[in-house]
mmCIF file of C-alpha atoms in Angstrom:
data_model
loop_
_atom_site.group_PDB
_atom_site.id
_atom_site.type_symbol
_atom_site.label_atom_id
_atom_site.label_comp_id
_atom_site.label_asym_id
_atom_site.label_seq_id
_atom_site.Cartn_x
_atom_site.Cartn_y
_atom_site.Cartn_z
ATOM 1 C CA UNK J 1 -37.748 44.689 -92.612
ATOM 2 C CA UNK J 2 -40.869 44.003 -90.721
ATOM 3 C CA UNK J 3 -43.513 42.241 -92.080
ATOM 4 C CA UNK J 4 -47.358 41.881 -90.834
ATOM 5 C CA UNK J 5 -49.394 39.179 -91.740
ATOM 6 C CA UNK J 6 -52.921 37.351 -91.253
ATOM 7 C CA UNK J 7 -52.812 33.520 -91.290
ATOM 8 C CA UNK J 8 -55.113 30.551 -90.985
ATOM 9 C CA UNK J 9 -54.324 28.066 -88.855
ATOM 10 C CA UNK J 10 -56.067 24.788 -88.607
ATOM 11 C CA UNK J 11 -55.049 21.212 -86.542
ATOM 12 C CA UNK J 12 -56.979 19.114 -84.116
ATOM 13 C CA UNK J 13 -54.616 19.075 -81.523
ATOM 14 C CA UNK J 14 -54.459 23.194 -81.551
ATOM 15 C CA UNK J 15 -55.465 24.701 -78.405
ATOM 16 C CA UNK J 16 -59.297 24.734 -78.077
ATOM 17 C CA UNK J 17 -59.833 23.564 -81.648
ATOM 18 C CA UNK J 18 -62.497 21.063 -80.308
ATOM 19 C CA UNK J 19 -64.235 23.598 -78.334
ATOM 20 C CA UNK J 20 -64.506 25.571 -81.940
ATOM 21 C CA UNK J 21 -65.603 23.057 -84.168
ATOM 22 C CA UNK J 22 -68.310 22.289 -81.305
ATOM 23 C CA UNK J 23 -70.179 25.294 -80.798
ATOM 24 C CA UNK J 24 -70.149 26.858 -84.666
ATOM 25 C CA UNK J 25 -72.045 29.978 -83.199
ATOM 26 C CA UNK J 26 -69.411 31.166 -80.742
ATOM 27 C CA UNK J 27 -66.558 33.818 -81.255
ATOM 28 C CA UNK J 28 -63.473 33.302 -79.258
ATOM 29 C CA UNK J 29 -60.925 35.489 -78.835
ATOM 30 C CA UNK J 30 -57.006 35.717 -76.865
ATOM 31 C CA UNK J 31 -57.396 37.873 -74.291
ATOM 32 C CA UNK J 32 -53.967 39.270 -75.241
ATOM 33 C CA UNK J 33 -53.227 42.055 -72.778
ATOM 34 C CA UNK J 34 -53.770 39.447 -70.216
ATOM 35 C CA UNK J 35 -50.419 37.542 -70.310
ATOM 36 C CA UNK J 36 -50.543 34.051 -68.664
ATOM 37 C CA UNK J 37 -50.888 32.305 -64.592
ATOM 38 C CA UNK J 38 -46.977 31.615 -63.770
ATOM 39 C CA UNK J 39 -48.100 29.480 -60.972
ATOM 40 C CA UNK J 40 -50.696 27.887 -63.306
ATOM 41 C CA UNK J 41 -49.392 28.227 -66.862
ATOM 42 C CA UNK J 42 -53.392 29.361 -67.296
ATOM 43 C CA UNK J 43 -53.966 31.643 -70.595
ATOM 44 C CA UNK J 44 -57.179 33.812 -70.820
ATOM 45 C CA UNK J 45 -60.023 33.679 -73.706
ATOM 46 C CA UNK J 46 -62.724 36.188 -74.421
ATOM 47 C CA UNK J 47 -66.102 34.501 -75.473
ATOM 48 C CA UNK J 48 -69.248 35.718 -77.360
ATOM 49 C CA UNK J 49 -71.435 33.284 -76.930
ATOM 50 C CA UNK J 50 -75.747 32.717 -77.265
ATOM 51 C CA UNK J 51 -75.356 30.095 -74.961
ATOM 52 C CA UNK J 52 -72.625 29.258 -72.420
ATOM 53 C CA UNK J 53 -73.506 25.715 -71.165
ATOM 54 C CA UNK J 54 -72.865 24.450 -74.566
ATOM 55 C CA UNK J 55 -69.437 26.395 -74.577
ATOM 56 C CA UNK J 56 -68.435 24.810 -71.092
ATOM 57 C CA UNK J 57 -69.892 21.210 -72.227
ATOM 58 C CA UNK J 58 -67.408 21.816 -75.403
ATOM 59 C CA UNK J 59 -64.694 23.312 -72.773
ATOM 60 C CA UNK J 60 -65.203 20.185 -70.307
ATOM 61 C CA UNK J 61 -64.929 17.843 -73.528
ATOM 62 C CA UNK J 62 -61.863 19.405 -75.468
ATOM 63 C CA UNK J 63 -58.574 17.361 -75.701
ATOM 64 C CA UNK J 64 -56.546 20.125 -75.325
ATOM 65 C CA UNK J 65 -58.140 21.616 -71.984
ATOM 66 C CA UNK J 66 -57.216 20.393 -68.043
ATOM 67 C CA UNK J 67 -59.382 23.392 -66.396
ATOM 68 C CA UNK J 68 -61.327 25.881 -66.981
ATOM 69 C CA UNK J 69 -63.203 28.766 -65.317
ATOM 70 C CA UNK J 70 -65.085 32.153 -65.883
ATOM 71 C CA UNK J 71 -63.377 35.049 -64.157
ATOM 72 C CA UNK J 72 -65.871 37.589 -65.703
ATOM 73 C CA UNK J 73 -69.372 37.682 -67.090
ATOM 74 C CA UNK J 74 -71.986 39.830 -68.905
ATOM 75 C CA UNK J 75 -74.874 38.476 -70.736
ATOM 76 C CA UNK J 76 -73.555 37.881 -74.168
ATOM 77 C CA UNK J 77 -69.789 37.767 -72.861
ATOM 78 C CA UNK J 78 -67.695 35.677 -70.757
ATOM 79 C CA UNK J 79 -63.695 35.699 -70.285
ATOM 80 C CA UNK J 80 -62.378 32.314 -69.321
ATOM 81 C CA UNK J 81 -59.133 31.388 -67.747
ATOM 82 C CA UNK J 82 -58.170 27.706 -69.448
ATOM 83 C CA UNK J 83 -55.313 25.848 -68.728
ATOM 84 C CA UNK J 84 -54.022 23.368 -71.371
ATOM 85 C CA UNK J 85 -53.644 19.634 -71.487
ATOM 86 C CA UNK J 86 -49.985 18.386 -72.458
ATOM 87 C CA UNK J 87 -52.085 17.541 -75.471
ATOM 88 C CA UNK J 88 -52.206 20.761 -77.063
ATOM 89 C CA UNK J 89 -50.264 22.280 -80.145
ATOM 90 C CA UNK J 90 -49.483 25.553 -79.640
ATOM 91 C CA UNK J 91 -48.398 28.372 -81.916
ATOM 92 C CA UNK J 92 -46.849 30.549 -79.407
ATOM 93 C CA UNK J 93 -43.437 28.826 -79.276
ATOM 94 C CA UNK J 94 -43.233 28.273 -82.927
ATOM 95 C CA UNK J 95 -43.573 31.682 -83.062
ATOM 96 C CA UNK J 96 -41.031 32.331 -80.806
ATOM 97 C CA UNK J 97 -38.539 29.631 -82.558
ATOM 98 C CA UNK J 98 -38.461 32.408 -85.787
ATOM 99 C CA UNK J 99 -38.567 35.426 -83.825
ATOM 100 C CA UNK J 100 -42.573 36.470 -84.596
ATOM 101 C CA UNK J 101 -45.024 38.001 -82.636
ATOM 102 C CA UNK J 102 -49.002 37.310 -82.238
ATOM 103 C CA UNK J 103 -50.667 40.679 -82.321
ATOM 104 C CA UNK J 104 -54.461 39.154 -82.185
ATOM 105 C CA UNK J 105 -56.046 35.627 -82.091
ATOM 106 C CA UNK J 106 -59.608 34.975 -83.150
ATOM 107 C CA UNK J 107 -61.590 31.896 -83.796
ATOM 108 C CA UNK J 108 -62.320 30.916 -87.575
ATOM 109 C CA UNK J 109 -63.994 27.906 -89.181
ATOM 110 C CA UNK J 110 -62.130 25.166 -87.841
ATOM 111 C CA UNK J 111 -59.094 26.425 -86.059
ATOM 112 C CA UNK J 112 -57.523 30.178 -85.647
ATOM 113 C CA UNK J 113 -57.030 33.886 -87.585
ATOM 114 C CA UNK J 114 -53.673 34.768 -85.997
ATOM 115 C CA UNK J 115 -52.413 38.580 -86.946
ATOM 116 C CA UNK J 116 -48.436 38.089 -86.842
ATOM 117 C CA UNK J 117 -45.630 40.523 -86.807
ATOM 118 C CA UNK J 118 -42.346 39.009 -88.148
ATOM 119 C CA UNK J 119 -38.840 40.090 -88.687
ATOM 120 C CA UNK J 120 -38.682 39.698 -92.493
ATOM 121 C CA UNK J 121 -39.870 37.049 -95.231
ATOM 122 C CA UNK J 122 -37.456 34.302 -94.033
ATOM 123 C CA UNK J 123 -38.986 34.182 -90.615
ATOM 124 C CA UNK J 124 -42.743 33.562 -92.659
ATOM 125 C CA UNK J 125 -40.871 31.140 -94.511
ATOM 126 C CA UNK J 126 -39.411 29.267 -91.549
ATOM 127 C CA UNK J 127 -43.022 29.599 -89.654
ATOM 128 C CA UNK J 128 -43.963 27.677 -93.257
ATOM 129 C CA UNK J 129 -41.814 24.991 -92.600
ATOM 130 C CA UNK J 130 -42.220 24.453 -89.189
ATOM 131 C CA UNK J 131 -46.090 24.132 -89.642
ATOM 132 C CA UNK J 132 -45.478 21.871 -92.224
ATOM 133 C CA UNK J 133 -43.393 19.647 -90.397
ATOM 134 C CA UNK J 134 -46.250 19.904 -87.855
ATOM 135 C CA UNK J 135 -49.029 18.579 -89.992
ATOM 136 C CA UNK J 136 -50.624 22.224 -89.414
ATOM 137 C CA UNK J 137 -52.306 24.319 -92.210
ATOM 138 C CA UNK J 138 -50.784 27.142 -92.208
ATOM 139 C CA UNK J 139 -52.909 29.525 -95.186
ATOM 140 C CA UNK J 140 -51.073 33.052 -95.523
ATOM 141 C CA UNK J 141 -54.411 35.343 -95.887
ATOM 142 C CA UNK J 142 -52.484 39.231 -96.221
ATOM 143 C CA UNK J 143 -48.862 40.351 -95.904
ATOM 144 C CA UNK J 144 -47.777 44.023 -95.671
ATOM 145 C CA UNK J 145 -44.676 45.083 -95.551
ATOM 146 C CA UNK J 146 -43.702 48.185 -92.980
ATOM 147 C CA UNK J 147 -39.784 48.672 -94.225
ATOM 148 C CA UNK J 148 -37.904 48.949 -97.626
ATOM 149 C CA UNK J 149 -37.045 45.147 -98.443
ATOM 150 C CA UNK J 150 -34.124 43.829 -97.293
ATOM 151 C CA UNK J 151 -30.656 45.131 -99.024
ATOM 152 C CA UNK J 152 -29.518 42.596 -101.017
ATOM 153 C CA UNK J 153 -25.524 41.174 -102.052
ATOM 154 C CA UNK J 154 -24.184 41.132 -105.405
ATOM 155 C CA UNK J 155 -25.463 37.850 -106.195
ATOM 156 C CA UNK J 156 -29.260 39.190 -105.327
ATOM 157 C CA UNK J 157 -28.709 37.296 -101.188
ATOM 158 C CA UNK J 158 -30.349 38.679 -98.805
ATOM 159 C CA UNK J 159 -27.934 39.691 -95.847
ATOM 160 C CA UNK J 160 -29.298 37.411 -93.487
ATOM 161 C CA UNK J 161 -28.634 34.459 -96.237
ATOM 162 C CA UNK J 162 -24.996 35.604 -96.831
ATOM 163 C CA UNK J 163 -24.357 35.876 -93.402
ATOM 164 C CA UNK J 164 -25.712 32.197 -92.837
ATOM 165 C CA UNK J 165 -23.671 30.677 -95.829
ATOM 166 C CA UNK J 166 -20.267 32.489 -94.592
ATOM 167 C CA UNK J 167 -20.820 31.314 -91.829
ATOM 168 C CA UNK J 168 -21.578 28.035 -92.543
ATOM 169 C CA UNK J 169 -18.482 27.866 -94.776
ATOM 170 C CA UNK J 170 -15.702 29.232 -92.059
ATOM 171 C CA UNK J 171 -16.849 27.191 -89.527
ATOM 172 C CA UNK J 172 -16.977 23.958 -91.893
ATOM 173 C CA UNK J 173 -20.446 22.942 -92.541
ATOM 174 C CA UNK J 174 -19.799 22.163 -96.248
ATOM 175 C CA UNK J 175 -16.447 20.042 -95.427
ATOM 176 C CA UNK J 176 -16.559 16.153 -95.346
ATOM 177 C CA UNK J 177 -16.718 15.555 -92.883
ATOM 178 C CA UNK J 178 -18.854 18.255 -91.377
ATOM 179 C CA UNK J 179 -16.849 20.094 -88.798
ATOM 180 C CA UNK J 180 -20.184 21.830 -87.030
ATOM 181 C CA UNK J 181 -24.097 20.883 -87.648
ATOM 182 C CA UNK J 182 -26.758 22.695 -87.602
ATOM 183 C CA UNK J 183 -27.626 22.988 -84.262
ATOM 184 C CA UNK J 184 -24.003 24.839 -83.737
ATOM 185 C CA UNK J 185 -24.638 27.037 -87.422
ATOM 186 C CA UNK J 186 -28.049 28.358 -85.357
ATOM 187 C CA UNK J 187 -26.486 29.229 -81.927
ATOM 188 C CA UNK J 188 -24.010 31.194 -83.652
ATOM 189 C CA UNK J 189 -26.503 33.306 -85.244
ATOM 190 C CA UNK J 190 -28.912 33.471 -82.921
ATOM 191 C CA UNK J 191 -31.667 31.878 -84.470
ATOM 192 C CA UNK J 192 -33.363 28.267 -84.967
ATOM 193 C CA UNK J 193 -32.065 25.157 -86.711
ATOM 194 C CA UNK J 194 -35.229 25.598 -89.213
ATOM 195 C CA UNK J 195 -34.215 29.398 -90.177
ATOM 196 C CA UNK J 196 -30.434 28.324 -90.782
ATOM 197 C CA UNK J 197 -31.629 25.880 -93.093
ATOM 198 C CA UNK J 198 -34.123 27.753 -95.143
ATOM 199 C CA UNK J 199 -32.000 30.367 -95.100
ATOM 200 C CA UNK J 200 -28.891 28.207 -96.403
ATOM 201 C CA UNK J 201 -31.285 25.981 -99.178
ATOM 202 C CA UNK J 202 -32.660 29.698 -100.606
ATOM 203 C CA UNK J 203 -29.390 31.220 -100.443
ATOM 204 C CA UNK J 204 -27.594 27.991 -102.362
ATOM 205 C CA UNK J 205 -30.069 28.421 -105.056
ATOM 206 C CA UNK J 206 -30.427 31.926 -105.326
ATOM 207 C CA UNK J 207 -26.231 31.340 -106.083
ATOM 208 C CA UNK J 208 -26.803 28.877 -108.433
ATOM 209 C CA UNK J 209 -29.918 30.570 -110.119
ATOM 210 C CA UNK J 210 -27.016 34.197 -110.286
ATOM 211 C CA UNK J 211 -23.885 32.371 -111.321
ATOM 212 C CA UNK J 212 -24.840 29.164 -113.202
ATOM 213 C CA UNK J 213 -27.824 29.441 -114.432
ATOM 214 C CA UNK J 214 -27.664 33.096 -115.981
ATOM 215 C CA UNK J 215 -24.529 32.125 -117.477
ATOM 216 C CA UNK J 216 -26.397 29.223 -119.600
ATOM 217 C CA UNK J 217 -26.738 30.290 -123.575
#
């Protein structure tokens, strides 16, 4: 199932967060067709802009920015190629940790309106957690859903949370003491330590919610 969603996120440390909260007139945008400088690890920003000193003076002055430079300009308009300080938090390899994808990037109050595509609700969740862990807001603003939902077990699991607590049981994550960890459980599957672990927590209590719990009086 493939989910796309809008979110809000918001952190000082984000790329270009200063430069945002500085000039409260500007729109900035990813530039997303662009891809990135290899030899430069530079990334490229549309701006809409009244007036571009003050977006350079907030450019020059941002935490998260080494260099800067315009590469094209109209009146109103200017794309900038920026290169980032080791300073900046960015979203793109979170992303990539739960297997999402940024379809568009915009400036908003005081950080960024990302449109995501993700591979199902437990890679939202585990974008959740990871933010969280983070310190980043993280505000979930639409979801649709492009796909039936997932099939689900006997027991109401998702397969993706079956698959993680099978596997997690064969290869003795439950024994004492542990015979792999976590870091093993997610290069069996494929995916990150913070997706085997949400998905093993919801699947555990999904279990206990289907077995124990409906069989209270």
């Amino acid at each position: 199932m493939v989910i796309t969603t809008k979110v809000y996120v918001e952190h000082p440390d984000l790329a270009l967060a200063h430069t945002i909260q500085s000039v409260r007139d500007v729109e900035i945008g990813v530039v997303s067709d662009a891809g990135t400088d290899p030899e430069h690890d530079a990334y490229f920003f549309w701006v809409e802009a009244p007036d571009f000193a003050a977006v350079e003076d907030a450019l020059a002055a941002d935490h998260t920015v080494t260099d800067f430079a315009a590469v094209v300009e109209s009146e109103t308009r200017r794309t900038y190629r920026v290169e980032y300080s080791d300073e900046a938090l960015l979203v793109s390899p979170i992303l990539t940790e739960v297997g999402g994808l940024t379809l568009d990037s915009y400036s908003h109050a005081d950080g960024w309106l990302l449109r995501l595509q993700l591979d199902g609700h437990e890679a939202l969740y585990a974008l959740n957690e990871r933010a969280t862990e983070l310190d980043v807001r993280l505000d979930v603003l639409e979801l649709h859903q492009s796909a039936p939902a997932e099939d689900r077990t006997e027991y109401g699991l998702t397969e993706s949370q079956a698959e993680a607590l099978v596997a997690a049981y064969v290869r003795g994550y439950y024994d004492e003491p542990r015979e792999t960890s976590l870091s093993e459980l997610a290069d069996t599957l494929g995916i990150s330590e913070t997706a085997v672990s949400g998905r093993l927590r919801r699947g555990a209590a999904r279990l206990v919610e289907s077995i124990l719990v409906a069989e209270q009086p």
